Every structure is written in C-alpha cells, then in structure tokens.
Tab-separated table of N, CA, C and O and ligand atoms in Angstrom:
chain	number	residue	atom	x	y	z
W	635	UNK	N	-10.092	345.291	152.994
W	635	UNK	CA	-9.963	344.174	152.028
W	635	UNK	C	-9.724	344.830	150.640
W	635	UNK	O	-10.538	345.432	150.153
W	636	UNK	N	-8.589	344.354	149.947
W	636	UNK	CA	-8.378	344.768	148.826
W	636	UNK	C	-9.359	344.166	147.761
W	636	UNK	O	-9.967	342.937	147.876
W	637	UNK	N	-9.441	344.697	146.550
W	637	UNK	CA	-10.240	344.193	145.473
W	637	UNK	C	-9.708	342.557	145.067
W	637	UNK	O	-10.737	341.798	144.712
W	638	UNK	N	-8.575	342.536	145.091
W	638	UNK	CA	-8.021	341.086	144.568
W	638	UNK	C	-8.549	340.022	145.471
W	638	UNK	O	-8.903	338.946	145.090
W	639	UNK	N	-8.477	340.415	146.840
W	639	UNK	CA	-8.818	339.314	147.816
W	639	UNK	C	-10.322	338.927	147.535
W	639	UNK	O	-10.749	338.053	147.611
W	640	UNK	N	-11.086	340.048	147.378
W	640	UNK	CA	-12.447	339.827	147.241
W	640	UNK	C	-12.918	339.063	145.903
W	640	UNK	O	-13.476	338.156	145.792
W	641	UNK	N	-12.177	339.429	145.036
W	641	UNK	CA	-12.263	338.711	143.649
W	641	UNK	C	-11.948	337.233	143.738
W	641	UNK	O	-12.607	336.368	143.475
W	642	UNK	N	-10.711	337.003	144.519
W	642	UNK	CA	-10.346	335.586	144.637
W	642	UNK	C	-11.270	334.834	145.640
W	642	UNK	O	-11.511	333.584	145.189
W	643	UNK	N	-11.921	335.391	146.571
W	643	UNK	CA	-12.794	334.682	147.439
W	643	UNK	C	-14.116	334.395	146.638
W	643	UNK	O	-14.588	333.125	146.711
W	644	UNK	N	-14.638	335.328	145.922
W	644	UNK	CA	-15.641	335.062	144.924
W	644	UNK	C	-15.387	334.006	143.966
W	644	UNK	O	-16.220	333.160	143.704
W	645	UNK	N	-14.359	334.115	143.506
W	645	UNK	CA	-13.967	333.131	142.193
W	645	UNK	C	-13.856	331.937	142.879
W	645	UNK	O	-14.450	330.903	142.302
W	646	UNK	N	-13.099	331.647	144.015
W	646	UNK	CA	-12.927	330.229	144.531
W	646	UNK	C	-14.263	329.774	145.114
W	646	UNK	O	-14.587	328.587	144.860
W	647	UNK	N	-15.075	330.708	145.636
W	647	UNK	CA	-16.391	330.241	146.142
W	647	UNK	C	-17.199	329.712	145.010
W	647	UNK	O	-17.879	328.625	145.192
W	648	UNK	N	-17.298	330.449	143.849
W	648	UNK	CA	-18.177	329.945	142.725
W	648	UNK	C	-17.666	328.593	142.294
W	648	UNK	O	-18.286	327.594	141.891
W	649	UNK	N	-16.309	328.450	142.310
W	649	UNK	CA	-15.621	327.235	141.821
W	649	UNK	C	-15.937	326.065	142.743
W	649	UNK	O	-16.438	324.930	142.422
W	650	UNK	N	-16.038	326.215	143.934
W	650	UNK	CA	-16.368	325.194	144.986
W	650	UNK	C	-17.869	324.902	144.893
W	650	UNK	O	-18.353	323.764	144.965
W	651	UNK	N	-18.612	325.978	144.738
W	651	UNK	CA	-20.129	325.688	144.584
W	651	UNK	C	-20.334	324.972	143.322
W	651	UNK	O	-21.333	324.097	143.366
W	652	UNK	N	-19.689	325.149	142.289
W	652	UNK	CA	-19.881	324.470	141.076
W	652	UNK	C	-19.488	323.028	141.256
W	652	UNK	O	-20.038	322.047	140.581
W	653	UNK	N	-18.285	322.729	141.889
W	653	UNK	CA	-18.024	321.353	142.206
W	653	UNK	C	-19.044	320.561	143.027
W	653	UNK	O	-19.366	319.402	142.698
W	654	UNK	N	-19.528	321.304	143.934
W	654	UNK	CA	-20.460	320.556	144.911
W	654	UNK	C	-21.712	320.254	144.092
W	654	UNK	O	-22.384	319.236	144.020
W	655	UNK	N	-22.360	321.404	143.211
W	655	UNK	CA	-23.403	321.085	142.360
W	655	UNK	C	-23.180	319.964	141.450
W	655	UNK	O	-24.243	319.045	141.156
W	656	UNK	N	-22.131	319.954	140.714
W	656	UNK	CA	-21.776	318.893	139.736
W	656	UNK	C	-21.838	317.521	140.429
W	656	UNK	O	-22.405	316.536	139.907
W	657	UNK	N	-21.201	317.575	141.647
W	657	UNK	CA	-21.176	316.124	142.443
W	657	UNK	C	-22.692	315.662	142.677
W	657	UNK	O	-22.954	314.587	142.519
W	658	UNK	N	-23.474	316.519	143.126
W	658	UNK	CA	-24.885	316.239	143.489
W	658	UNK	C	-25.606	315.868	142.157
W	658	UNK	O	-26.273	314.881	142.230
W	659	UNK	N	-25.523	316.569	141.176
W	659	UNK	CA	-26.247	316.184	139.863
W	659	UNK	C	-25.685	314.893	139.386
W	659	UNK	O	-26.579	313.962	139.180
W	660	UNK	N	-24.372	314.582	139.360
W	660	UNK	CA	-23.974	313.391	138.809
W	660	UNK	C	-24.300	312.073	139.740
W	660	UNK	O	-24.319	311.011	139.231
W	661	UNK	N	-24.375	312.384	141.079
W	661	UNK	CA	-24.841	311.301	141.904
W	661	UNK	C	-26.123	310.915	141.575
W	661	UNK	O	-26.405	309.622	141.656
W	662	UNK	N	-27.106	311.669	141.376
W	662	UNK	CA	-28.438	311.450	141.079
W	662	UNK	C	-28.422	310.851	139.736
W	662	UNK	O	-29.755	310.309	139.296
W	663	UNK	N	-27.729	311.217	138.670
W	663	UNK	CA	-27.751	310.609	137.340
W	663	UNK	C	-27.339	309.273	137.249
W	663	UNK	O	-28.016	308.403	136.486
W	664	UNK	N	-26.441	308.871	138.103
W	664	UNK	CA	-26.016	307.376	138.207
W	664	UNK	C	-27.063	306.516	138.482
W	664	UNK	O	-28.019	306.861	139.516
W	665	UNK	N	-27.429	305.440	137.879
W	665	UNK	CA	-28.475	304.551	138.184
W	665	UNK	C	-28.229	303.804	139.380
W	665	UNK	O	-27.040	303.504	139.712
W	666	UNK	N	-29.244	303.463	140.187
W	666	UNK	CA	-28.961	302.606	141.353
W	666	UNK	C	-29.214	301.110	141.108
W	666	UNK	O	-29.885	300.775	140.089
W	667	UNK	N	-28.890	300.325	141.828
W	667	UNK	CA	-29.114	298.831	141.592
W	667	UNK	C	-27.915	298.253	140.913
W	667	UNK	O	-26.744	298.805	141.033
W	668	UNK	N	-28.061	297.166	140.262
W	668	UNK	CA	-27.000	296.289	139.748
W	668	UNK	C	-27.199	296.268	138.163
W	668	UNK	O	-26.573	295.345	137.557
W	669	UNK	N	-27.999	297.093	137.649
W	669	UNK	CA	-28.364	296.862	136.187
W	669	UNK	C	-27.493	297.788	135.259
W	669	UNK	O	-26.971	298.936	135.698
W	670	UNK	N	-26.861	297.316	134.204
W	670	UNK	CA	-26.082	298.068	133.280
W	670	UNK	C	-26.655	299.182	132.765
W	670	UNK	O	-27.824	298.988	132.097
W	671	UNK	N	-26.196	300.528	132.799
W	671	UNK	CA	-26.860	301.502	132.084
W	671	UNK	C	-27.030	301.407	130.493
W	671	UNK	O	-27.618	301.988	129.860
W	672	UNK	N	-26.041	300.521	129.981
W	672	UNK	CA	-26.097	300.449	128.561
W	672	UNK	C	-27.052	299.418	127.948
W	672	UNK	O	-27.681	299.665	127.019
W	673	UNK	N	-27.140	298.170	128.490
W	673	UNK	CA	-27.808	297.106	127.977
W	673	UNK	C	-28.825	296.373	129.118
W	673	UNK	O	-29.393	295.426	128.847
W	674	UNK	N	-28.830	296.964	130.184
W	674	UNK	CA	-29.695	296.572	131.322
W	674	UNK	C	-29.456	294.995	131.875
W	674	UNK	O	-30.498	294.452	132.287
W	675	UNK	N	-28.313	294.634	131.442
W	675	UNK	CA	-27.993	293.276	131.995
W	675	UNK	C	-27.484	293.491	133.490
W	675	UNK	O	-27.196	294.631	133.956
W	676	UNK	N	-27.587	292.296	134.150
W	676	UNK	CA	-27.013	292.264	135.527
W	676	UNK	C	-25.519	292.476	135.616
W	676	UNK	O	-24.854	291.608	134.762
W	677	UNK	N	-25.113	293.435	136.331
W	677	UNK	CA	-23.515	293.644	136.263
W	677	UNK	C	-22.917	292.826	137.467
W	677	UNK	O	-23.643	292.364	138.428
W	678	UNK	N	-21.834	292.635	137.512
W	678	UNK	CA	-20.971	291.907	138.516
W	678	UNK	C	-20.242	293.104	139.370
W	678	UNK	O	-19.855	294.059	138.826
W	679	UNK	N	-20.150	292.864	140.563
W	679	UNK	CA	-19.527	293.670	141.578
W	679	UNK	C	-17.855	293.436	141.470
W	679	UNK	O	-17.618	292.404	141.585
W	680	UNK	N	-17.219	294.498	141.336
W	680	UNK	CA	-15.712	294.414	141.032
W	680	UNK	C	-15.178	295.144	142.552
W	680	UNK	O	-15.641	296.296	142.676
W	681	UNK	N	-14.370	294.486	143.001
W	681	UNK	CA	-13.569	295.188	144.044
W	681	UNK	C	-12.476	296.144	143.488
W	681	UNK	O	-11.776	295.691	142.747
W	682	UNK	N	-12.543	297.220	143.895
W	682	UNK	CA	-11.549	298.412	143.644
W	682	UNK	C	-11.146	299.109	145.019
W	682	UNK	O	-12.041	299.965	145.352
W	683	UNK	N	-9.897	298.952	145.218
W	683	UNK	CA	-9.454	299.358	146.531
W	683	UNK	C	-9.488	301.000	146.519
W	683	UNK	O	-9.976	301.647	147.354
W	684	UNK	N	-9.118	301.523	145.395
W	684	UNK	CA	-9.137	302.920	145.134
W	684	UNK	C	-10.418	303.673	145.248
W	684	UNK	O	-10.638	304.636	146.048
W	685	UNK	N	-11.397	303.100	144.503
W	685	UNK	CA	-12.747	303.669	144.566
W	685	UNK	C	-13.448	303.401	145.840
W	685	UNK	O	-14.181	304.422	146.426
W	686	UNK	N	-13.105	302.323	146.576
W	686	UNK	CA	-13.597	302.017	147.882
W	686	UNK	C	-13.194	302.975	149.005
W	686	UNK	O	-13.815	303.376	149.740
W	687	UNK	N	-11.997	303.475	148.766
W	687	UNK	CA	-11.397	304.543	149.563
W	687	UNK	C	-12.072	305.816	149.316
W	687	UNK	O	-12.426	306.594	150.238
W	688	UNK	N	-12.041	306.204	148.067
W	688	UNK	CA	-12.595	307.477	147.788
W	688	UNK	C	-13.971	307.638	147.863
W	688	UNK	O	-14.596	308.708	148.413
W	689	UNK	N	-14.770	306.716	147.248
W	689	UNK	CA	-16.281	306.920	147.347
W	689	UNK	C	-16.817	305.511	147.673
W	689	UNK	O	-17.295	304.776	146.959
W	690	UNK	N	-16.881	305.243	148.910
W	690	UNK	CA	-17.364	304.004	149.431
W	690	UNK	C	-18.932	303.929	149.306
W	690	UNK	O	-19.338	302.631	149.388
W	691	UNK	N	-19.583	304.833	148.914
W	691	UNK	CA	-21.103	304.727	148.859
W	691	UNK	C	-21.541	304.298	147.584
W	691	UNK	O	-22.622	304.289	147.212
W	692	UNK	N	-20.619	304.086	146.676
W	692	UNK	CA	-20.831	303.549	145.176
W	692	UNK	C	-20.471	302.093	145.139
W	692	UNK	O	-19.751	301.607	145.827
W	693	UNK	N	-21.003	301.542	144.015
W	693	UNK	CA	-20.679	300.028	143.758
W	693	UNK	C	-19.978	300.064	142.457
W	693	UNK	O	-20.583	300.505	141.417
W	694	UNK	N	-18.775	299.642	142.378
W	694	UNK	CA	-18.027	299.516	141.245
W	694	UNK	C	-18.551	298.123	140.614
W	694	UNK	O	-18.555	297.115	141.130
W	695	UNK	N	-18.890	298.263	139.246
W	695	UNK	CA	-19.520	297.401	138.644
W	695	UNK	C	-18.862	297.113	137.276
W	695	UNK	O	-18.336	297.954	136.538
W	696	UNK	N	-19.138	295.764	136.860
W	696	UNK	CA	-18.622	295.396	135.458
W	696	UNK	C	-19.791	294.689	134.760
W	696	UNK	O	-20.274	293.697	135.419
W	697	UNK	N	-19.999	295.038	133.493
W	697	UNK	CA	-21.072	294.315	132.946
W	697	UNK	C	-20.179	293.231	131.847
W	697	UNK	O	-19.517	293.644	130.969
W	698	UNK	N	-20.715	292.038	131.943
W	698	UNK	CA	-19.962	291.056	131.140
W	698	UNK	C	-20.759	290.864	129.818
W	698	UNK	O	-20.322	290.123	128.881
W	699	UNK	N	-21.849	291.493	129.627
W	699	UNK	CA	-22.551	291.399	128.454
W	699	UNK	C	-22.037	292.419	127.258
W	699	UNK	O	-21.764	292.114	126.375
W	700	UNK	N	-21.750	293.495	127.867
W	700	UNK	CA	-21.237	294.731	126.748
W	700	UNK	C	-20.017	295.322	127.239
W	700	UNK	O	-19.358	295.962	126.324
W	701	UNK	N	-19.317	294.763	128.445
W	701	UNK	CA	-17.979	295.222	128.902
W	701	UNK	C	-18.034	296.602	129.522
W	701	UNK	O	-17.049	297.090	129.686
W	702	UNK	N	-19.013	297.170	129.813
W	702	UNK	CA	-19.096	298.435	130.393
W	702	UNK	C	-18.703	298.234	131.842
W	702	UNK	O	-18.868	297.075	132.572
W	703	UNK	N	-17.987	299.224	132.344
W	703	UNK	CA	-17.567	299.273	133.772
W	703	UNK	C	-17.601	300.578	134.306
W	703	UNK	O	-17.321	301.507	133.695
W	704	UNK	N	-18.068	300.740	135.435
W	704	UNK	CA	-18.268	301.950	136.027
W	704	UNK	C	-18.758	302.014	137.559
W	704	UNK	O	-18.789	300.825	138.112
W	705	UNK	N	-19.417	303.129	137.989
W	705	UNK	CA	-19.949	303.285	139.282
W	705	UNK	C	-21.493	303.161	139.157
W	705	UNK	O	-22.118	303.850	138.405
W	706	UNK	N	-22.139	302.456	140.019
W	706	UNK	CA	-23.533	302.666	140.309
W	706	UNK	C	-23.742	302.941	141.581
W	706	UNK	O	-23.096	302.717	142.624
W	707	UNK	N	-24.911	303.593	141.957
W	707	UNK	CA	-25.421	303.822	143.264
W	707	UNK	C	-25.884	302.535	143.836
W	707	UNK	O	-26.329	301.541	143.169
W	708	UNK	N	-25.841	302.546	145.229
W	708	UNK	CA	-26.362	301.305	145.956
W	708	UNK	C	-27.932	301.278	145.790
W	708	UNK	O	-28.423	302.293	145.961
W	709	UNK	N	-28.221	300.057	145.589
W	709	UNK	CA	-29.719	300.095	145.490
W	709	UNK	C	-30.279	298.558	145.479
W	709	UNK	O	-29.511	297.689	145.866
W	710	UNK	N	-31.495	298.419	144.989
W	710	UNK	CA	-31.980	296.971	145.046
W	710	UNK	C	-31.229	296.116	143.983
W	710	UNK	O	-31.119	296.483	142.829
W	711	UNK	N	-30.859	294.933	144.483
W	711	UNK	CA	-30.158	294.101	143.552
W	711	UNK	C	-31.155	293.271	142.837
W	711	UNK	O	-32.231	292.844	143.297
W	712	UNK	N	-30.715	292.769	141.625
W	712	UNK	CA	-31.606	291.744	141.025
W	712	UNK	C	-31.647	290.350	141.663
W	712	UNK	O	-30.577	290.110	142.119
W	713	UNK	N	-32.686	289.769	141.573
W	713	UNK	CA	-32.662	288.429	142.235
W	713	UNK	C	-31.795	287.612	141.320
W	713	UNK	O	-31.827	287.537	140.145
W	714	UNK	N	-31.087	286.770	141.915
W	714	UNK	CA	-30.191	285.696	141.367
W	714	UNK	C	-31.007	284.605	140.703
W	714	UNK	O	-32.007	284.141	141.238
W	715	UNK	N	-30.547	284.319	139.494
W	715	UNK	CA	-31.289	283.155	138.726
W	715	UNK	C	-31.206	281.899	139.464
W	715	UNK	O	-30.122	281.559	139.934
W	716	UNK	N	-32.192	281.162	139.600
W	716	UNK	CA	-32.077	279.953	140.406
W	716	UNK	C	-32.377	278.902	139.238
W	716	UNK	O	-33.219	278.854	138.408
W	717	UNK	N	-31.361	278.041	139.232
W	717	UNK	CA	-31.527	276.956	138.294
W	717	UNK	C	-32.005	275.624	138.977
W	717	UNK	O	-31.496	275.221	140.082
W	718	UNK	N	-33.122	275.278	138.532
W	718	UNK	CA	-33.740	274.052	139.057
W	718	UNK	C	-33.084	272.878	138.497
W	718	UNK	O	-32.723	272.686	137.397
W	719	UNK	N	-32.897	271.885	139.475
W	719	UNK	CA	-32.203	270.757	139.087
W	719	UNK	C	-33.154	269.918	138.053
W	719	UNK	O	-34.507	269.971	138.205
W	720	UNK	N	-32.472	269.229	137.153
W	720	UNK	CA	-33.367	268.515	136.150
W	720	UNK	C	-34.191	267.398	136.919
W	720	UNK	O	-33.448	266.716	137.648
W	721	UNK	N	-35.359	267.188	136.599
W	721	UNK	CA	-36.128	266.128	137.336
W	721	UNK	C	-35.995	264.925	136.421
W	721	UNK	O	-36.201	265.031	135.159
W	722	UNK	N	-35.734	263.889	136.961
W	722	UNK	CA	-35.535	262.736	136.159
W	722	UNK	C	-36.761	261.852	136.121
W	722	UNK	O	-37.410	261.876	137.162
W	723	UNK	N	-37.163	261.667	135.034
W	723	UNK	CA	-38.410	260.905	134.945
W	723	UNK	C	-38.192	259.323	135.520
W	723	UNK	O	-37.267	258.772	135.167
W	724	UNK	N	-39.155	259.207	136.294
W	724	UNK	CA	-39.091	257.803	136.785
W	724	UNK	C	-40.195	256.968	136.128
W	724	UNK	O	-40.193	255.693	136.357
W	725	UNK	N	-40.901	257.465	135.208
W	725	UNK	CA	-41.908	256.737	134.344
W	725	UNK	C	-41.177	255.952	133.361
W	725	UNK	O	-40.241	256.409	132.728
W	726	UNK	N	-41.345	254.743	133.301
W	726	UNK	CA	-40.699	253.908	132.264
W	726	UNK	C	-41.897	253.284	131.332
W	726	UNK	O	-42.824	252.757	131.759
W	727	UNK	N	-41.862	253.711	130.189
W	727	UNK	CA	-42.928	253.293	129.220
W	727	UNK	C	-42.425	252.277	128.395
W	727	UNK	O	-41.148	252.219	127.988
P	266	ZN	ZN1	-24.003	296.198	129.594
C-alpha cells in the first residue's frame, strides 16, 4: 500500500470520527422536553417533513414567546394549562 493511500485512509477516518463525535456531543447538548432553551417557555411542535425524514428522533419546535425555532430532544412534556370554567355565583345578596 502506498503512502498516499495510507494517508487518505487515516485522513478520512479522522474526518468520519470527528463527525461522529460532534453528532454525539450536539445530541446531548440539545435540551430535552418542550421548553425553549432561550426563555424557558413552552414551545409548540412544528411539523417539518425534511427534518422528520432526516432526524426522526428530534422534535422540531417553535417558541411563540421569543421566536426561537429549532430541534429539541424528545423528553417529558410540560403539562398543558387547564383553564377552569368560571364559577357563577348563585348567591344573591
Ligand atoms: Zn423562547
């Protein structure tokens, strides 16, 4: 095997290894759940066909408080706010 082939194999190997390491690191940097990383508000899930095909294990999200949009890891979702109906007073004074 010539030196050029050995160099190419090692160079490409390090490049692929760097891609794998960066993917793993960025996967764990992404927050899980449905909270915005900027303002900690609850984000809305946005359907994105492209991201769904490329990375189906992420949640495409949009924050309506600050306008952030991006990917979040799947995780526990915030409980939806429950609005209690107004109780009408039956007392007549
Ligand atoms: Zn936000």
